[in-house]
JSON list of C-alpha atoms in Angstrom, two decimals:
[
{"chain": "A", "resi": 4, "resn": "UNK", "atom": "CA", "xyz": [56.07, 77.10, 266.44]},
{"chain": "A", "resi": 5, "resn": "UNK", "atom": "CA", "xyz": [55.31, 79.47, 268.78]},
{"chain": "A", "resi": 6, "resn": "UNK", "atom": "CA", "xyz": [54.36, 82.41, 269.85]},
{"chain": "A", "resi": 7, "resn": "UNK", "atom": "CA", "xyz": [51.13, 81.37, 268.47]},
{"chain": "A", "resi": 8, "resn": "UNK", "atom": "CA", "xyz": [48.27, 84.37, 267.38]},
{"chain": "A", "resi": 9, "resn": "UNK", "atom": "CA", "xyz": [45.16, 84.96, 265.03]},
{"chain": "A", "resi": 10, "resn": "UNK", "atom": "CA", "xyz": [47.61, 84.95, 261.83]},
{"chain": "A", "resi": 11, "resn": "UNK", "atom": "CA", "xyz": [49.69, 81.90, 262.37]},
{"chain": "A", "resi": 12, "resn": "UNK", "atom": "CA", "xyz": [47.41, 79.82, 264.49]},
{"chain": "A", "resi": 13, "resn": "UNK", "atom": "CA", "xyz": [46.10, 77.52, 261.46]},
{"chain": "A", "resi": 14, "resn": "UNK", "atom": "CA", "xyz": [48.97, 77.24, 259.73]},
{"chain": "A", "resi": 15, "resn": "UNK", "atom": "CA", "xyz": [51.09, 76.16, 262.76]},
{"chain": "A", "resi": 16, "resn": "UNK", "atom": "CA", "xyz": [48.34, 73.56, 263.88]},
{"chain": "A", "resi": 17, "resn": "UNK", "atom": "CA", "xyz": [48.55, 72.04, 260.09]},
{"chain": "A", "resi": 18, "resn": "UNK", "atom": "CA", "xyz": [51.73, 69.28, 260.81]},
{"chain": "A", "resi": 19, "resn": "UNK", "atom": "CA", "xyz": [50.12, 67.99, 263.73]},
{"chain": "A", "resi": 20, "resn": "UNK", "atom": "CA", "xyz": [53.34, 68.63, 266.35]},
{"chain": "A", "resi": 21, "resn": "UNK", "atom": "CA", "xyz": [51.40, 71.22, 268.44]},
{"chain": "A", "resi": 22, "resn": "UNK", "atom": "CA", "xyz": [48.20, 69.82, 268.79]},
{"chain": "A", "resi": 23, "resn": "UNK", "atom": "CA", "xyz": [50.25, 66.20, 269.67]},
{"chain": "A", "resi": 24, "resn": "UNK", "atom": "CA", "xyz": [51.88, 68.13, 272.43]},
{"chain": "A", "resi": 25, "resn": "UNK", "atom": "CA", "xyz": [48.23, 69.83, 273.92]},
{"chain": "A", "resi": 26, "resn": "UNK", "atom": "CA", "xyz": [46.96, 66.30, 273.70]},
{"chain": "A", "resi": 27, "resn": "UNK", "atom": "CA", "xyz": [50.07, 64.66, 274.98]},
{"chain": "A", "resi": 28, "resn": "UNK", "atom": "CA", "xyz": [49.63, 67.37, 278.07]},
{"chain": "A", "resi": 29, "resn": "UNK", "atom": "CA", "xyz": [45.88, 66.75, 278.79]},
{"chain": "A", "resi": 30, "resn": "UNK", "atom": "CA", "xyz": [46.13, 62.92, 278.20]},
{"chain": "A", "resi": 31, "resn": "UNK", "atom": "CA", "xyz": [49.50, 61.94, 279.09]},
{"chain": "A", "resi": 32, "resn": "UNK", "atom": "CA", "xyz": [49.54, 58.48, 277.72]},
{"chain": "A", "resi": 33, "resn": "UNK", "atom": "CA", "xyz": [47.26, 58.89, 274.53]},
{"chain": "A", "resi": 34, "resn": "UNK", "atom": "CA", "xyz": [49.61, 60.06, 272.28]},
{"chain": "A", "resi": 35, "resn": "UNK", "atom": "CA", "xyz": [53.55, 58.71, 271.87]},
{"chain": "A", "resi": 36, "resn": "UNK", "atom": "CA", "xyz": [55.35, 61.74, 271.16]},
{"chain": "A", "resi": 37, "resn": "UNK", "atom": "CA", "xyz": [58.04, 59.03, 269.45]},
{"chain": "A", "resi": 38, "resn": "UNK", "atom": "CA", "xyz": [55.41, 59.02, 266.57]},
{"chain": "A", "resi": 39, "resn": "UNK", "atom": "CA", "xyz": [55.49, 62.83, 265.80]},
{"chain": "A", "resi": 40, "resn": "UNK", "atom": "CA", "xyz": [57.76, 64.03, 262.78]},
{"chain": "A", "resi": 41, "resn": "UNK", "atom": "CA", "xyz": [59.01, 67.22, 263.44]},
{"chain": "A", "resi": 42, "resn": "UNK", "atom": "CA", "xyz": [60.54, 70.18, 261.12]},
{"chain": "A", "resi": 43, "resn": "UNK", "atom": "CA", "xyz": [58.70, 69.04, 257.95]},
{"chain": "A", "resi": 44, "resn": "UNK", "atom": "CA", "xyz": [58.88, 71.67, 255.54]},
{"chain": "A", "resi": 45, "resn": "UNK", "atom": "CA", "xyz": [55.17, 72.88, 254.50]},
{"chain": "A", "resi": 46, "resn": "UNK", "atom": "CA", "xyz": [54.44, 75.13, 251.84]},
{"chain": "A", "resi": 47, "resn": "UNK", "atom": "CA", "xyz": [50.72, 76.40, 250.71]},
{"chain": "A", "resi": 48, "resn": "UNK", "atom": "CA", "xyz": [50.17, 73.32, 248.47]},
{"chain": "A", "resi": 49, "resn": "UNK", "atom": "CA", "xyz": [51.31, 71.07, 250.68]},
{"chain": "A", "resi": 50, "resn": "UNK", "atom": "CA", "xyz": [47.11, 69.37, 251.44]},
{"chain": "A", "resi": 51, "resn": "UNK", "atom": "CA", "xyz": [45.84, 66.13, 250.48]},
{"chain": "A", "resi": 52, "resn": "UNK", "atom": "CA", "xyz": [44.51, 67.63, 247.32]},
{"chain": "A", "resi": 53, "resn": "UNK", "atom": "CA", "xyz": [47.57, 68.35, 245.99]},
{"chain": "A", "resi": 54, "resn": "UNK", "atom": "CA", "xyz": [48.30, 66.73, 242.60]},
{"chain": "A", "resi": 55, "resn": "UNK", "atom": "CA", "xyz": [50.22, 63.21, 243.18]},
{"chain": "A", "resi": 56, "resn": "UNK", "atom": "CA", "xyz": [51.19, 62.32, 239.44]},
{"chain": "A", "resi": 57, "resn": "UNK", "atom": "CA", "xyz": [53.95, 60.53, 238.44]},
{"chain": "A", "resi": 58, "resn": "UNK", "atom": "CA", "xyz": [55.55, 64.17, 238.24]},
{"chain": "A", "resi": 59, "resn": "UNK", "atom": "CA", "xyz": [54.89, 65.23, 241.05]},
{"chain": "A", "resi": 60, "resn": "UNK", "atom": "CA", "xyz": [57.88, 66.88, 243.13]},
{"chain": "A", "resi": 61, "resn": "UNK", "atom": "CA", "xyz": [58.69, 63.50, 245.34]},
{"chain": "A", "resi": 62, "resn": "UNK", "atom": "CA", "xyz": [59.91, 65.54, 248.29]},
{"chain": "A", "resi": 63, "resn": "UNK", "atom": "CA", "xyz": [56.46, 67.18, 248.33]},
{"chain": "A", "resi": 64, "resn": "UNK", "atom": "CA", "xyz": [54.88, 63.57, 248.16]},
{"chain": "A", "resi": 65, "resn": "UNK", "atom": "CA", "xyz": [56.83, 62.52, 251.39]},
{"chain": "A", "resi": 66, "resn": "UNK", "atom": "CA", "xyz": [55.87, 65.83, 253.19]},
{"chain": "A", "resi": 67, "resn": "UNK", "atom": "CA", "xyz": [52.03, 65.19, 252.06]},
{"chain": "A", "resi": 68, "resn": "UNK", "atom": "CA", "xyz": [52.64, 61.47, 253.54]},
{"chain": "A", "resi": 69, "resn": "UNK", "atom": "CA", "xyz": [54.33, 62.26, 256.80]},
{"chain": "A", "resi": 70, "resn": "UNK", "atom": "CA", "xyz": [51.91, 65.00, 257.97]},
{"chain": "A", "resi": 71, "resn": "UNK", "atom": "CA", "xyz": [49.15, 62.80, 257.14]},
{"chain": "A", "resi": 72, "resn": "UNK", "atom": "CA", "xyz": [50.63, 60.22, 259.57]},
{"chain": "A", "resi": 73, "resn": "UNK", "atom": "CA", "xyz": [51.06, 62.63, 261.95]},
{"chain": "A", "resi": 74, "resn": "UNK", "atom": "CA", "xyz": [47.57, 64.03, 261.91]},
{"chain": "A", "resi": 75, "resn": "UNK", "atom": "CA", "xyz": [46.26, 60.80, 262.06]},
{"chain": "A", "resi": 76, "resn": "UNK", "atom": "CA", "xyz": [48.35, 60.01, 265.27]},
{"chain": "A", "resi": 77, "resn": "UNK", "atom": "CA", "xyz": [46.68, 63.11, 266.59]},
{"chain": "A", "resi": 78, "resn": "UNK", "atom": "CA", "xyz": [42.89, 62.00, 265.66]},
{"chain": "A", "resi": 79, "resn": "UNK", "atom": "CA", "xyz": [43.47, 58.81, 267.00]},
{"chain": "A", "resi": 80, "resn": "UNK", "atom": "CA", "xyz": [45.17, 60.05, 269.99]},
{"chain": "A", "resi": 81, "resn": "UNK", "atom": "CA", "xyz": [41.66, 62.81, 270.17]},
{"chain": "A", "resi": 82, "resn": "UNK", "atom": "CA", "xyz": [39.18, 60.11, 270.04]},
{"chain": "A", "resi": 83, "resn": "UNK", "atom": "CA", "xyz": [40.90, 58.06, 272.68]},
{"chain": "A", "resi": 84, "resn": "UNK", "atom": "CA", "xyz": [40.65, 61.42, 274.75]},
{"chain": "A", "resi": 85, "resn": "UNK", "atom": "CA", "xyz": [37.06, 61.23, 274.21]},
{"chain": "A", "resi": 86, "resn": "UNK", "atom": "CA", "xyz": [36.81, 64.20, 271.78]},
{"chain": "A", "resi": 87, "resn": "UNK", "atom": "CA", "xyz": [34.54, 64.63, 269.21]},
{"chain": "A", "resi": 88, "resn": "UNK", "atom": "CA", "xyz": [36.43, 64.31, 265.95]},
{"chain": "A", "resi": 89, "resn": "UNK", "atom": "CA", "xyz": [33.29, 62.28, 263.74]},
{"chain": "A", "resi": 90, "resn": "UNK", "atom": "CA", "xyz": [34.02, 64.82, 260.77]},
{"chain": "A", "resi": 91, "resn": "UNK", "atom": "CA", "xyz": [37.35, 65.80, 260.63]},
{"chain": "A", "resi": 92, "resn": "UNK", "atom": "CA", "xyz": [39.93, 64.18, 258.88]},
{"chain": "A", "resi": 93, "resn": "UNK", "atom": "CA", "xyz": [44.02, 64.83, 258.54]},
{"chain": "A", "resi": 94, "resn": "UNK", "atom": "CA", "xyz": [43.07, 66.41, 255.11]},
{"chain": "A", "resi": 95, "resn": "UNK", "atom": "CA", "xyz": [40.72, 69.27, 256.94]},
{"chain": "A", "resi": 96, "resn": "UNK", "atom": "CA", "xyz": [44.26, 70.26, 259.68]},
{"chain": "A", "resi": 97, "resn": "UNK", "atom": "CA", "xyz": [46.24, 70.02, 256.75]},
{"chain": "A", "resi": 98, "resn": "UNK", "atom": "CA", "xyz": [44.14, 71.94, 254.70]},
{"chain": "A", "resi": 99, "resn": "UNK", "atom": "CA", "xyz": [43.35, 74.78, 257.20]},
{"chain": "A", "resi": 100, "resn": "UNK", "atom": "CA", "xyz": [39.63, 73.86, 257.42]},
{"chain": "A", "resi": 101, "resn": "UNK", "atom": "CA", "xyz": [39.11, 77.06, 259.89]},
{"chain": "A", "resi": 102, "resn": "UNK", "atom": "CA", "xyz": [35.74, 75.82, 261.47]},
{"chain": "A", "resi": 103, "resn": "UNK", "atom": "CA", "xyz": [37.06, 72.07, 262.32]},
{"chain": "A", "resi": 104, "resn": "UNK", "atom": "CA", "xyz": [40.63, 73.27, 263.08]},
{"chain": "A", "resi": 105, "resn": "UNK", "atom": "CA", "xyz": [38.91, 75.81, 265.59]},
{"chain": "A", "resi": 106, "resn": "UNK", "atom": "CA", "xyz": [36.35, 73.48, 266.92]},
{"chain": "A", "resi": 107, "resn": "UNK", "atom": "CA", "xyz": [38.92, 70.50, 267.43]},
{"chain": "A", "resi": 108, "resn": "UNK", "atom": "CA", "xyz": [41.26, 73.37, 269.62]},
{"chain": "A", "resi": 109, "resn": "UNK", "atom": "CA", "xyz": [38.66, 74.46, 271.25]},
{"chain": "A", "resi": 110, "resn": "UNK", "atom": "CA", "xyz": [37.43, 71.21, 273.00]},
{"chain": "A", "resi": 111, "resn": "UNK", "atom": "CA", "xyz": [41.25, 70.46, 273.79]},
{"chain": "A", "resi": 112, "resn": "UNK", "atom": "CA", "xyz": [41.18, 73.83, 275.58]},
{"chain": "A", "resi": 113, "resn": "UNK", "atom": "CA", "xyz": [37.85, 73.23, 277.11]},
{"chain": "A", "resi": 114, "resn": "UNK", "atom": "CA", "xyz": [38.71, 70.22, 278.63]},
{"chain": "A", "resi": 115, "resn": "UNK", "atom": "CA", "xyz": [42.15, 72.06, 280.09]},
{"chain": "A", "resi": 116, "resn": "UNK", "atom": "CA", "xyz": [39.38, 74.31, 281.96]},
{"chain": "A", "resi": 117, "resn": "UNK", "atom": "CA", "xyz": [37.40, 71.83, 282.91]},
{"chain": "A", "resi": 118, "resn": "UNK", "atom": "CA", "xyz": [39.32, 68.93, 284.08]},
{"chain": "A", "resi": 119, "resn": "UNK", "atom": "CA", "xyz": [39.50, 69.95, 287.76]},
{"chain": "A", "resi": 120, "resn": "UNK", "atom": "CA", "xyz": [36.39, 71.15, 288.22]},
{"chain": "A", "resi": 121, "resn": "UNK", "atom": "CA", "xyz": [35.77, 67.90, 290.20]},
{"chain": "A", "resi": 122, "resn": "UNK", "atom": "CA", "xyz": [35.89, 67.11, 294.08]},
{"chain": "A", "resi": 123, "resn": "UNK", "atom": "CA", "xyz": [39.52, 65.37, 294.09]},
{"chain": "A", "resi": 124, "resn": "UNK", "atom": "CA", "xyz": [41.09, 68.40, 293.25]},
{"chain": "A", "resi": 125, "resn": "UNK", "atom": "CA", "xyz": [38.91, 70.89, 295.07]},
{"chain": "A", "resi": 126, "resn": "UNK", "atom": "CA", "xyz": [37.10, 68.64, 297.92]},
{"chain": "A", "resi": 127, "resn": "UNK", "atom": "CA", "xyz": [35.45, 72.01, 299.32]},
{"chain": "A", "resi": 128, "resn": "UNK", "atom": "CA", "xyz": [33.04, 71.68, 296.05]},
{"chain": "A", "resi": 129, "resn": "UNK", "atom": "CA", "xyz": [31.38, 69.01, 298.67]},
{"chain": "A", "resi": 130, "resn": "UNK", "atom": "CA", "xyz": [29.44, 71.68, 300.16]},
{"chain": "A", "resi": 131, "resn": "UNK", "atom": "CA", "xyz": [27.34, 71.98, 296.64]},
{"chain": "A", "resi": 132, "resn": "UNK", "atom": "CA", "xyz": [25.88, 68.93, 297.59]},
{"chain": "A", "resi": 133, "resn": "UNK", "atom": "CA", "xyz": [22.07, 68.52, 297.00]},
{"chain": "A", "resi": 134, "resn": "UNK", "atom": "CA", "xyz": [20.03, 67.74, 300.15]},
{"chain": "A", "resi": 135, "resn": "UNK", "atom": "CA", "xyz": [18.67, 63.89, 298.31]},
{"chain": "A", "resi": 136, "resn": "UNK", "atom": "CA", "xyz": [22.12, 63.53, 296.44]},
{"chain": "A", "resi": 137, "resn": "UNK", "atom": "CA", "xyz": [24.69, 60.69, 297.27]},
{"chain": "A", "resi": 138, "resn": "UNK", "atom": "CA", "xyz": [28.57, 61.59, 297.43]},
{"chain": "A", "resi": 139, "resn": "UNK", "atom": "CA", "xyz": [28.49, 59.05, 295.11]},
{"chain": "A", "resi": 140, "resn": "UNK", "atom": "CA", "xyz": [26.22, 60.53, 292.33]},
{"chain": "A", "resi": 141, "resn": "UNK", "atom": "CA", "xyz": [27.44, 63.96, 293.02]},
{"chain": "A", "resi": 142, "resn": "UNK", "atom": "CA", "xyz": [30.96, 62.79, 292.33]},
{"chain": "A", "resi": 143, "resn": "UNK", "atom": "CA", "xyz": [30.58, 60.98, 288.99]},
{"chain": "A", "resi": 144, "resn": "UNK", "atom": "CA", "xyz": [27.21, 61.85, 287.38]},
{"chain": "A", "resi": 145, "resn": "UNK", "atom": "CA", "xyz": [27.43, 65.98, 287.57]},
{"chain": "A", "resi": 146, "resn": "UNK", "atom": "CA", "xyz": [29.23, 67.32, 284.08]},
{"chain": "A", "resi": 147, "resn": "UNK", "atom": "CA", "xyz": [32.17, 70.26, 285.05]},
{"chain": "A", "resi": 148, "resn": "UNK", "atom": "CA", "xyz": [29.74, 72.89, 283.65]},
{"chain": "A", "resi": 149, "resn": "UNK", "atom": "CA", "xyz": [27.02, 71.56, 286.06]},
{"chain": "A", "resi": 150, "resn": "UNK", "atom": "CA", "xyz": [29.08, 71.96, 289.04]},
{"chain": "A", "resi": 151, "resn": "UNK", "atom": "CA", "xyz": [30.27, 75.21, 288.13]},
{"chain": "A", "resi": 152, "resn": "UNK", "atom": "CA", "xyz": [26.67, 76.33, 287.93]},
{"chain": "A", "resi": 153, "resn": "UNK", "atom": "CA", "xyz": [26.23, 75.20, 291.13]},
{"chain": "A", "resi": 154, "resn": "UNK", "atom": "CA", "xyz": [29.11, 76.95, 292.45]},
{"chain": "A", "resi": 155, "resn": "UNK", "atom": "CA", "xyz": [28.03, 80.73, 290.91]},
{"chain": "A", "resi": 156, "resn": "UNK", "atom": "CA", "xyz": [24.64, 80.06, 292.14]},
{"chain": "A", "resi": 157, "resn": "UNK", "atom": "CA", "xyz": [25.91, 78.97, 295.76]},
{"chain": "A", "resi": 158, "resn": "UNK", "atom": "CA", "xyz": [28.02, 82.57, 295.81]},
{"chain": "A", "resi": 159, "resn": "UNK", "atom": "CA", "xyz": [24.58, 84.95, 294.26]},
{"chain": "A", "resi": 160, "resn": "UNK", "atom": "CA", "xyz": [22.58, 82.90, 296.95]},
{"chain": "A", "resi": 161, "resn": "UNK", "atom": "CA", "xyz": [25.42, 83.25, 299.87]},
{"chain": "A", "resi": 162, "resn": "UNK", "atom": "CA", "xyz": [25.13, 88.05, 298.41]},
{"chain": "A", "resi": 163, "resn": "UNK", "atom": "CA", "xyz": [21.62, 87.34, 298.77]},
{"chain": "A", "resi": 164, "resn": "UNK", "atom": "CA", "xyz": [21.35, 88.61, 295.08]},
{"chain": "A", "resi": 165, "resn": "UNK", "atom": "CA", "xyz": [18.20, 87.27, 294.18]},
{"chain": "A", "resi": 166, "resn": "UNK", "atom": "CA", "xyz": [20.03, 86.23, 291.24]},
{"chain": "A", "resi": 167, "resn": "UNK", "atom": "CA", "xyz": [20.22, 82.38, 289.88]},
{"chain": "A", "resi": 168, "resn": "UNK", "atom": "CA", "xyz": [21.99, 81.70, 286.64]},
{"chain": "A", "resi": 169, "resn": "UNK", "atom": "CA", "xyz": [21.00, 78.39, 284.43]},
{"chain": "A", "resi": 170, "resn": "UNK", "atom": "CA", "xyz": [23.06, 78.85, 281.48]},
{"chain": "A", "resi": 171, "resn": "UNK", "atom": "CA", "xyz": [26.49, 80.17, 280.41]},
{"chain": "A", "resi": 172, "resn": "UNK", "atom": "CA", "xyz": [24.76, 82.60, 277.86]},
{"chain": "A", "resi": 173, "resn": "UNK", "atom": "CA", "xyz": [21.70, 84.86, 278.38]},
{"chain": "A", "resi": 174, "resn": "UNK", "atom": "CA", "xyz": [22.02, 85.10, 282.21]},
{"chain": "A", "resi": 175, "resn": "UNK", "atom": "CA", "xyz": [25.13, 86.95, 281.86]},
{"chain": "A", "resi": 176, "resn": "UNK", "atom": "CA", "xyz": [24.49, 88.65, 279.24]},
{"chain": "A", "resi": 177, "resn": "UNK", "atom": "CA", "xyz": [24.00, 91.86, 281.49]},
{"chain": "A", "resi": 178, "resn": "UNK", "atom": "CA", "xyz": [27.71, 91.35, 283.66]},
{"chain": "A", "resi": 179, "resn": "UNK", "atom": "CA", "xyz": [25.90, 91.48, 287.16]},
{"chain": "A", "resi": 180, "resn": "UNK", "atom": "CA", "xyz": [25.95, 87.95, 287.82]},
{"chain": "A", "resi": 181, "resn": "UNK", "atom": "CA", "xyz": [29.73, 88.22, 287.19]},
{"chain": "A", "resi": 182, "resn": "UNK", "atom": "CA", "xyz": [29.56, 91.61, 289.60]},
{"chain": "A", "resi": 183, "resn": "UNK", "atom": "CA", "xyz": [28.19, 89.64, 292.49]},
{"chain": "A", "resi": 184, "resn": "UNK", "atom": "CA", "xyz": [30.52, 86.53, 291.89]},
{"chain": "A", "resi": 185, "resn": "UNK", "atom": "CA", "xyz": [33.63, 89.07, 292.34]},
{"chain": "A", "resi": 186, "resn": "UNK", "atom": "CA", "xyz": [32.21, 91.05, 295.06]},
{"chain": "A", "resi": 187, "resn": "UNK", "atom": "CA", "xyz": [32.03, 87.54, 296.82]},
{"chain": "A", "resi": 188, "resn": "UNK", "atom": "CA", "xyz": [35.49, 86.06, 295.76]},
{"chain": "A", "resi": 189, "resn": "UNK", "atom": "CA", "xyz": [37.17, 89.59, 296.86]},
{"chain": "A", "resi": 190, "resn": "UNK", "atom": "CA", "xyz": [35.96, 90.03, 300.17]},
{"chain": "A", "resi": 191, "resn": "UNK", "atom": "CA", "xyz": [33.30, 92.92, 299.03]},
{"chain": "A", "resi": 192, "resn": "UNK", "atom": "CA", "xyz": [36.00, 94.59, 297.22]},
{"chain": "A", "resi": 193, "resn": "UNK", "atom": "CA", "xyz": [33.42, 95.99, 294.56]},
{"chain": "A", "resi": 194, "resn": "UNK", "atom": "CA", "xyz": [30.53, 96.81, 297.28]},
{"chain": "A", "resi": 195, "resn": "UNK", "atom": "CA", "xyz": [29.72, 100.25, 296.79]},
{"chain": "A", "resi": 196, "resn": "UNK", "atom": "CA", "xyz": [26.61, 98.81, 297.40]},
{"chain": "A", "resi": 197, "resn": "UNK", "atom": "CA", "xyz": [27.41, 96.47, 293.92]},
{"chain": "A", "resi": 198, "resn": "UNK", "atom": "CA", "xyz": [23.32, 96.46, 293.60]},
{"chain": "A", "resi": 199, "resn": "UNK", "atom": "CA", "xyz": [22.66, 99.74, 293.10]},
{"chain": "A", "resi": 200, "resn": "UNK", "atom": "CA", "xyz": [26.00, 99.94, 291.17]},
{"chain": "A", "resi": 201, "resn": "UNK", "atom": "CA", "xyz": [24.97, 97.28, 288.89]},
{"chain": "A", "resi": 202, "resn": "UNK", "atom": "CA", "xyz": [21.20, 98.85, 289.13]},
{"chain": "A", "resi": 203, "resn": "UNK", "atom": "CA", "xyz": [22.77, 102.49, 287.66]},
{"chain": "A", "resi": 204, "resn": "UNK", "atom": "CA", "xyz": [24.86, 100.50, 284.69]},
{"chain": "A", "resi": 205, "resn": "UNK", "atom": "CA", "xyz": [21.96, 98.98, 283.55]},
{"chain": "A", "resi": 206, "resn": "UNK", "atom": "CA", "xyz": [19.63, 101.84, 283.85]},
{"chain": "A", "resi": 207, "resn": "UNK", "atom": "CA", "xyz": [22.00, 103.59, 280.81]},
{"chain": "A", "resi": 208, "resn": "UNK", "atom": "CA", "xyz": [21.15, 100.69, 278.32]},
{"chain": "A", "resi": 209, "resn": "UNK", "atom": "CA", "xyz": [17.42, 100.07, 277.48]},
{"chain": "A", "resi": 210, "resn": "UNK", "atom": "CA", "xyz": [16.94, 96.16, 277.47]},
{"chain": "A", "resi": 211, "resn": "UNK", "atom": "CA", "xyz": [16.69, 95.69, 273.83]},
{"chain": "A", "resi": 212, "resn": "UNK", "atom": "CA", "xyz": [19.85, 97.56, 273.48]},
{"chain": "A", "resi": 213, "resn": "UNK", "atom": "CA", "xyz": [21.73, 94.81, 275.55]},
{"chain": "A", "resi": 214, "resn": "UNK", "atom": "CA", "xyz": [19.61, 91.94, 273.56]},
{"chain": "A", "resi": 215, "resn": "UNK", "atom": "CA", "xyz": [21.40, 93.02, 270.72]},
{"chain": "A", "resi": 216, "resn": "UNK", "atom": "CA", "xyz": [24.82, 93.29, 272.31]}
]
């Protein structure tokens, strides 16, 4: 199966044994690996549309049937992970549906990112605590992108920046923010002073340049 790129990708994903092991990695526990038939053989007709007559080739009947239970291992195994898997079906994975295929991967990976954003693993994150907020609340009712606001916005306000970010888009659209957050991880590594650095980049583009960008 692997390495995995841009070519492959779908067609890898399509018998279910990759995405059982991302979920079975994430989730240990949600998916029972037992379950998962490997090595199946799949060819470009090999979907649920493929014709199932009395005819048909009965090892590509079998092939249709066991990555259909595998899929469905891995949707069932998704939505006990809390993923959002309402329309997508083992029919779209086998079929290569690129925008469900892609947005399925993409909330396995985002929840990879995310899932220690949170003060067990990094208890330091306790110093983003809001002057009327509980440990309590902070711990379980702030999403990982919330905290992670919090965190870039601590480090513009600690460079005195004047900078405060509010979404993941449009307020970095420019790269400063992400200038400043580097010059404070790295010890002022990119001080040169990083204002007026970031001040001169900017100055090359006129605004509705980078609003197209």
């Amino acid at each position: 199966y692997l390495p995995l790129d841009g070519v492959n990708l779908l067609e890898r994903l399509r018998d279910g044994v990759v995405l059982s092991y991302l979920i079975h990695h994430l989730w240990p526990g949600n998916i029972n690996l037992q379950n998962i038939v490997r090595g199946v053989k799949v060819s470009e007709e090999t979907s649920e549309d493929a014709p199932l007559s009395p005819n048909s080739n009965a090892t590509l009947q079998k092939a249709i049937f066991v990555i259909t239970s595998n899929l469905n291992c891995v949707l069932d195994a998704a939505k006990l992970s809390k993923l959002v898997v309402v329309n997508i079906g083992a029919g779209d994975i086998m079929g290569m549906n690129e925008d469900l295929v892609l947005g399925l991967v993409w909330q396995i990976i985002r929840h990879g990112l995310l899932r220690e954003v949170n003060l067990i693993a990094h208890p330091e994150l306790a110093r983003l605590l809001g002057h009327d907020e509980s440990l309590k609340d902070f711990m379980s009712g702030i999403k990982p992108e919330t905290l992670l606001l919090r965190w870039f916005n601590y480090h513009l306000k600690k460079a005195d920046s004047g900078r405060t970010i509010t979404n993941w888009g449009r307020d970095l659209q420019d790269s400063g923010a992400f200038l400043i957050l580097l010059d404070q991880l790295y010890t002022h590594r990119y001080s040169r002073p990083i204002d007026a650095e970031i001040s001169s980049i900017l100055n090359k583009y006129p605004s509705d340049s980078i609003e197209d960008r």
